[in-house]
Amino acid sequence: SQSRYGHSVIGDGVILNTRSSVEHDSRLMNFASLAPAVSLGGRVQIGERSAMSIGAIVRHGIEIGNDSVIGAGSLVLKSLPSNTIAFGNPAKIIRERPLDEPYL
């Protein structure tokens, strides 16, 4: 169910690793994964089955689509669509991610 103002929503099967932080009003959809030391600003949405690699930072108000992967140490300044792989500072889409591609 949807949370009220000032709260975050954590879906089923979500992984929040050591030293990761999730700020206010964020939504982590089912089976999203945050590796160690990931930092999410407020009002961030991470799509289903998407993975944030070690030390990634996602700025306030950003949406990451479903089945996407953000590389280690990346700084995400713009929303990213589903089925993409992005990394860098600032993060850029490197390629599309086929639906049948293994998670890791």
XYZ file of N, CA, C and O in Angstrom:
416
model
N 0.828 -1.192 0.000
C 0.000 0.000 0.000
C 0.869 1.251 0.000
O 2.009 1.222 0.429
N 0.319 2.341 -0.481
C 1.034 3.612 -0.573
C 1.232 4.212 0.815
O 0.346 4.166 1.649
N 2.408 4.776 1.047
C 2.664 5.395 2.347
C 2.163 6.829 2.365
O 1.906 7.432 1.340
N 2.042 7.375 3.562
C 1.650 8.771 3.717
C 2.879 9.661 3.585
O 4.006 9.199 3.604
N 2.657 10.957 3.491
C 3.734 11.926 3.350
C 4.810 11.712 4.417
O 4.518 11.529 5.579
N 6.068 11.767 3.988
C 7.177 11.654 4.926
C 7.667 10.243 5.155
O 8.534 10.037 5.989
N 7.153 9.277 4.425
C 7.556 7.892 4.622
C 8.053 7.282 3.319
O 7.694 7.719 2.237
N 8.839 6.236 3.448
C 9.306 5.490 2.290
C 8.592 4.154 2.221
O 8.068 3.673 3.225
N 8.582 3.546 1.042
C 7.956 2.247 0.820
C 9.038 1.266 0.391
O 9.806 1.549 -0.535
N 9.099 0.135 1.064
C 10.048 -0.928 0.743
C 9.243 -2.140 0.305
O 8.457 -2.679 1.082
N 9.430 -2.580 -0.942
C 8.670 -3.698 -1.485
C 9.158 -5.047 -0.976
O 10.105 -5.148 -0.186
N 8.521 -6.100 -1.457
C 8.880 -7.473 -1.089
C 10.242 -7.850 -1.676
O 10.559 -7.500 -2.815
N 11.027 -8.582 -0.922
C 12.286 -9.125 -1.406
C 13.377 -8.099 -1.657
O 14.376 -8.403 -2.307
N 13.227 -6.890 -1.152
C 14.235 -5.843 -1.351
C 15.462 -6.138 -0.495
O 15.346 -6.578 0.647
N 16.648 -5.886 -1.049
C 17.901 -6.061 -0.315
C 18.485 -4.685 -0.024
O 18.746 -3.911 -0.940
N 18.672 -4.389 1.263
C 19.339 -3.157 1.707
C 20.614 -3.576 2.410
O 20.576 -4.077 3.525
N 21.748 -3.370 1.775
C 23.013 -3.823 2.322
C 23.609 -2.842 3.324
O 23.121 -1.731 3.497
N 24.691 -3.254 3.936
C 25.399 -2.494 4.959
C 25.696 -1.069 4.514
O 26.118 -0.849 3.390
N 25.460 -0.098 5.410
C 25.752 1.322 5.215
C 25.001 1.958 4.043
O 25.400 3.018 3.556
N 23.929 1.348 3.585
C 23.086 1.990 2.574
C 22.102 2.905 3.274
O 21.698 2.655 4.402
N 21.716 3.998 2.589
C 20.760 4.923 3.195
C 19.648 5.249 2.203
O 19.881 5.376 1.004
N 18.439 5.364 2.743
C 17.245 5.682 1.964
C 16.589 6.880 2.634
O 16.177 6.795 3.783
N 16.496 7.991 1.920
C 15.902 9.198 2.485
C 14.380 9.178 2.352
O 13.798 8.238 1.805
N 13.741 10.238 2.788
C 12.288 10.370 2.879
C 11.569 10.165 1.541
O 12.088 10.466 0.480
N 10.367 9.645 1.631
C 9.429 9.524 0.508
C 9.970 8.730 -0.674
O 9.580 8.964 -1.810
N 10.881 7.811 -0.429
C 11.429 6.988 -1.503
C 10.649 5.690 -1.628
O 9.965 5.268 -0.699
N 10.754 5.075 -2.792
C 10.058 3.810 -3.052
C 11.042 2.818 -3.666
O 11.610 3.090 -4.716
N 11.220 1.697 -2.988
C 12.027 0.608 -3.517
C 11.057 -0.505 -3.873
O 10.457 -1.122 -2.994
N 10.883 -0.720 -5.159
C 9.906 -1.679 -5.630
C 10.412 -3.109 -5.396
O 11.574 -3.327 -5.055
N 9.539 -4.085 -5.603
C 9.844 -5.486 -5.315
C 11.169 -5.936 -5.924
O 11.449 -5.680 -7.087
N 11.970 -6.593 -5.096
C 13.227 -7.234 -5.472
C 14.310 -6.262 -5.944
O 15.275 -6.672 -6.589
N 14.182 -4.982 -5.614
C 15.269 -4.034 -5.850
C 16.420 -4.379 -4.906
O 16.209 -4.966 -3.845
N 17.622 -3.999 -5.287
C 18.791 -4.356 -4.490
C 19.734 -3.162 -4.361
O 20.122 -2.567 -5.362
N 20.111 -2.848 -3.130
C 21.088 -1.801 -2.848
C 22.315 -2.453 -2.246
O 22.248 -3.063 -1.178
N 23.448 -2.358 -2.943
C 24.717 -2.897 -2.460
C 25.224 -2.038 -1.303
O 24.635 -0.996 -0.993
N 26.315 -2.435 -0.655
C 26.842 -1.643 0.445
C 27.138 -0.189 0.037
O 27.574 0.080 -1.077
N 26.860 0.736 0.965
C 27.193 2.163 0.851
C 26.445 2.898 -0.264
O 26.894 3.934 -0.726
N 25.297 2.393 -0.692
C 24.466 3.117 -1.658
C 23.713 4.209 -0.899
O 23.260 4.008 0.226
N 23.575 5.369 -1.520
C 22.884 6.492 -0.901
C 21.798 7.006 -1.833
O 22.087 7.382 -2.971
N 20.543 6.996 -1.348
C 19.420 7.485 -2.127
C 18.907 8.782 -1.517
O 18.647 8.844 -0.314
N 18.742 9.816 -2.328
C 18.140 11.056 -1.867
C 16.649 10.852 -1.640
O 16.112 9.761 -1.833
N 15.963 11.906 -1.262
C 14.522 11.830 -1.038
C 13.750 11.724 -2.348
O 14.214 12.131 -3.400
N 12.572 11.129 -2.241
C 11.659 10.967 -3.374
C 12.288 10.234 -4.561
O 12.025 10.551 -5.713
N 13.117 9.256 -4.272
C 13.727 8.408 -5.292
C 12.858 7.172 -5.454
O 12.316 6.654 -4.484
N 12.728 6.690 -6.695
C 12.048 5.412 -6.924
C 12.997 4.482 -7.665
O 13.543 4.849 -8.703
N 13.185 3.289 -7.105
C 13.997 2.249 -7.727
C 13.043 1.160 -8.186
O 12.292 0.597 -7.388
N 13.066 0.859 -9.486
C 12.131 -0.097 -10.082
C 12.369 -1.532 -9.664
O 13.399 -1.890 -9.081
N 11.400 -2.363 -9.997
C 11.475 -3.794 -9.669
C 12.702 -4.436 -10.298
O 13.057 -4.150 -11.445
N 13.350 -5.274 -9.503
C 14.510 -6.066 -9.918
C 15.693 -5.223 -10.381
O 16.581 -5.715 -11.074
N 15.746 -3.962 -10.004
C 16.885 -3.116 -10.356
C 17.941 -3.184 -9.267
O 17.628 -3.394 -8.101
N 19.204 -3.002 -9.665
C 20.318 -3.136 -8.737
C 21.175 -1.880 -8.739
O 21.563 -1.382 -9.795
N 21.468 -1.393 -7.541
C 22.379 -0.266 -7.358
C 23.679 -0.856 -6.811
O 23.684 -1.455 -5.733
N 24.785 -0.707 -7.538
C 26.060 -1.300 -7.143
C 26.743 -0.485 -6.046
O 26.340 0.632 -5.734
N 27.813 -1.034 -5.499
C 28.519 -0.479 -4.348
C 28.805 1.016 -4.513
O 29.367 1.439 -5.517
N 28.397 1.795 -3.514
C 28.727 3.202 -3.457
C 27.990 4.114 -4.421
O 28.322 5.291 -4.528
N 26.985 3.614 -5.113
C 26.219 4.466 -6.031
C 25.449 5.518 -5.233
O 25.002 5.270 -4.120
N 25.296 6.699 -5.827
C 24.548 7.788 -5.224
C 23.465 8.211 -6.202
O 23.746 8.446 -7.378
N 22.226 8.289 -5.712
C 21.095 8.678 -6.550
C 20.509 9.959 -5.977
O 20.071 9.986 -4.828
N 20.514 11.002 -6.769
C 20.058 12.333 -6.345
C 18.554 12.375 -6.094
O 17.789 11.591 -6.661
N 18.133 13.322 -5.290
C 16.732 13.572 -4.940
C 15.836 13.612 -6.186
O 16.189 14.221 -7.192
N 14.693 12.920 -6.113
C 13.679 12.997 -7.153
C 13.909 12.144 -8.386
O 13.161 12.240 -9.357
N 14.903 11.293 -8.377
C 15.251 10.463 -9.544
C 14.434 9.180 -9.548
O 14.159 8.597 -8.511
N 14.069 8.717 -10.757
C 13.412 7.422 -10.932
C 14.296 6.521 -11.785
O 14.761 6.927 -12.847
N 14.499 5.312 -11.296
C 15.225 4.275 -12.023
C 14.183 3.242 -12.426
O 13.446 2.743 -11.576
N 14.114 2.906 -13.710
C 13.112 1.953 -14.193
C 13.359 0.532 -13.707
O 14.332 0.237 -12.993
N 12.499 -0.377 -14.122
C 12.601 -1.795 -13.774
C 13.780 -2.453 -14.482
O 14.150 -2.053 -15.589
N 14.351 -3.474 -13.855
C 15.378 -4.330 -14.462
C 16.600 -3.560 -14.940
O 17.204 -3.910 -15.953
N 16.977 -2.514 -14.217
C 18.148 -1.715 -14.580
C 19.273 -1.953 -13.589
O 19.049 -2.397 -12.463
N 20.502 -1.643 -14.015
C 21.677 -1.807 -13.168
C 22.467 -0.505 -13.201
O 22.751 0.031 -14.271
N 22.832 -0.012 -12.015
C 23.659 1.180 -11.882
C 25.021 0.730 -11.365
O 25.108 0.032 -10.361
N 26.090 1.126 -12.059
C 27.441 0.686 -11.738
C 27.991 1.241 -10.439
O 27.534 2.267 -9.924
N 29.013 0.582 -9.935
C 29.658 0.966 -8.679
C 30.193 2.395 -8.749
O 30.771 2.804 -9.751
N 29.969 3.155 -7.679
C 30.489 4.504 -7.575
C 29.824 5.533 -8.468
O 30.300 6.657 -8.567
N 28.733 5.181 -9.110
C 28.065 6.098 -10.040
C 27.294 7.181 -9.306
O 26.804 6.971 -8.201
N 27.169 8.341 -9.955
C 26.374 9.452 -9.452
C 25.232 9.660 -10.435
O 25.449 10.096 -11.567
N 24.014 9.321 -10.016
C 22.845 9.386 -10.896
C 22.161 10.737 -10.706
O 21.619 11.021 -9.636
N 22.188 11.567 -11.760
C 21.627 12.913 -11.710
C 20.355 13.053 -12.535
O 19.678 14.073 -12.440
N 20.058 12.040 -13.370
C 18.862 12.070 -14.212
C 18.143 10.726 -14.108
O 18.779 9.688 -13.942
N 16.817 10.769 -14.252
C 16.033 9.531 -14.238
C 16.458 8.647 -15.405
O 16.860 9.145 -16.466
N 16.368 7.336 -15.199
C 16.790 6.364 -16.205
C 15.648 5.394 -16.497
O 14.951 4.966 -15.577
N 15.465 5.016 -17.768
C 14.371 4.110 -18.127
C 14.647 2.672 -17.705
O 15.754 2.322 -17.301
N 13.632 1.835 -17.862
C 13.760 0.402 -17.585
C 14.750 -0.250 -18.546
O 15.002 0.252 -19.643
N 15.288 -1.383 -18.107
C 16.139 -2.237 -18.940
C 17.378 -1.532 -19.460
O 17.723 -1.639 -20.639
N 18.064 -0.798 -18.580
C 19.297 -0.133 -18.978
C 20.408 -0.426 -17.982
O 20.163 -0.763 -16.827
N 21.634 -0.288 -18.471
C 22.817 -0.355 -17.632
C 23.480 1.005 -17.741
O 23.729 1.496 -18.846
N 23.741 1.625 -16.591
C 24.334 2.959 -16.571
C 25.421 3.019 -15.514
O 25.326 2.373 -14.478
N 26.472 3.792 -15.806
C 27.480 4.052 -14.792
C 28.257 5.305 -15.136
O 28.155 5.833 -16.235
N 29.014 5.776 -14.162
C 29.852 6.945 -14.345
C 29.463 8.089 -13.439
O 28.541 8.001 -12.640
N 30.220 9.193 -13.576
C 29.978 10.398 -12.790
C 30.021 11.596 -13.730
O 31.106 12.059 -14.061
N 28.866 12.024 -14.218
C 27.517 11.534 -13.907
C 27.210 10.240 -14.664
O 27.814 9.958 -15.700
N 26.258 9.471 -14.138
C 25.888 8.198 -14.762
C 25.284 8.435 -16.137
O 24.473 9.339 -16.335
N 25.715 7.604 -17.083
C 25.184 7.638 -18.444
C 24.788 6.227 -18.842
O 25.405 5.249 -18.407
N 23.763 6.129 -19.683
C 23.346 4.817 -20.168
C 24.439 4.271 -21.077
O 24.831 4.917 -22.048
N 24.912 3.084 -20.751
C 25.953 2.423 -21.531
C 25.327 1.534 -22.599
O 25.794 1.484 -23.727
N 24.259 0.842 -22.191
C 23.557 -0.019 -23.148
C 22.219 -0.454 -22.570
O 21.973 -0.295 -21.375
N 21.391 -1.014 -23.437
C 20.148 -1.618 -22.971
C 20.465 -2.970 -22.361
O 21.467 -3.597 -22.686
N 19.584 -3.416 -21.482
C 19.750 -4.707 -20.822
C 18.633 -5.630 -21.278
O 17.469 -5.418 -20.918
N 18.952 -6.660 -22.085
C 17.899 -7.580 -22.539
C 17.201 -8.252 -21.361
O 17.819 -8.533 -20.327
N 15.910 -8.495 -21.508
C 15.129 -9.074 -20.425
C 15.648 -10.442 -19.983
O 15.501 -10.814 -18.823
N 16.266 -11.191 -20.888
C 16.735 -12.537 -20.528
C 18.190 -12.543 -20.036
O 18.741 -13.586 -19.740
N 18.815 -11.365 -19.909
C 20.200 -11.301 -19.448
C 20.266 -11.639 -17.954
O 19.457 -11.124 -17.177
N 21.219 -12.482 -17.549
C 21.346 -12.814 -16.117
C 21.542 -11.562 -15.284
O 22.133 -10.578 -15.730
N 21.062 -11.632 -14.052
C 21.120 -10.494 -13.133
C 22.540 -10.058 -12.857
O 22.856 -8.884 -12.868
N 23.444 -10.996 -12.573
C 24.856 -10.681 -12.311
C 25.750 -11.454 -13.234
O 25.456 -12.494 -13.675
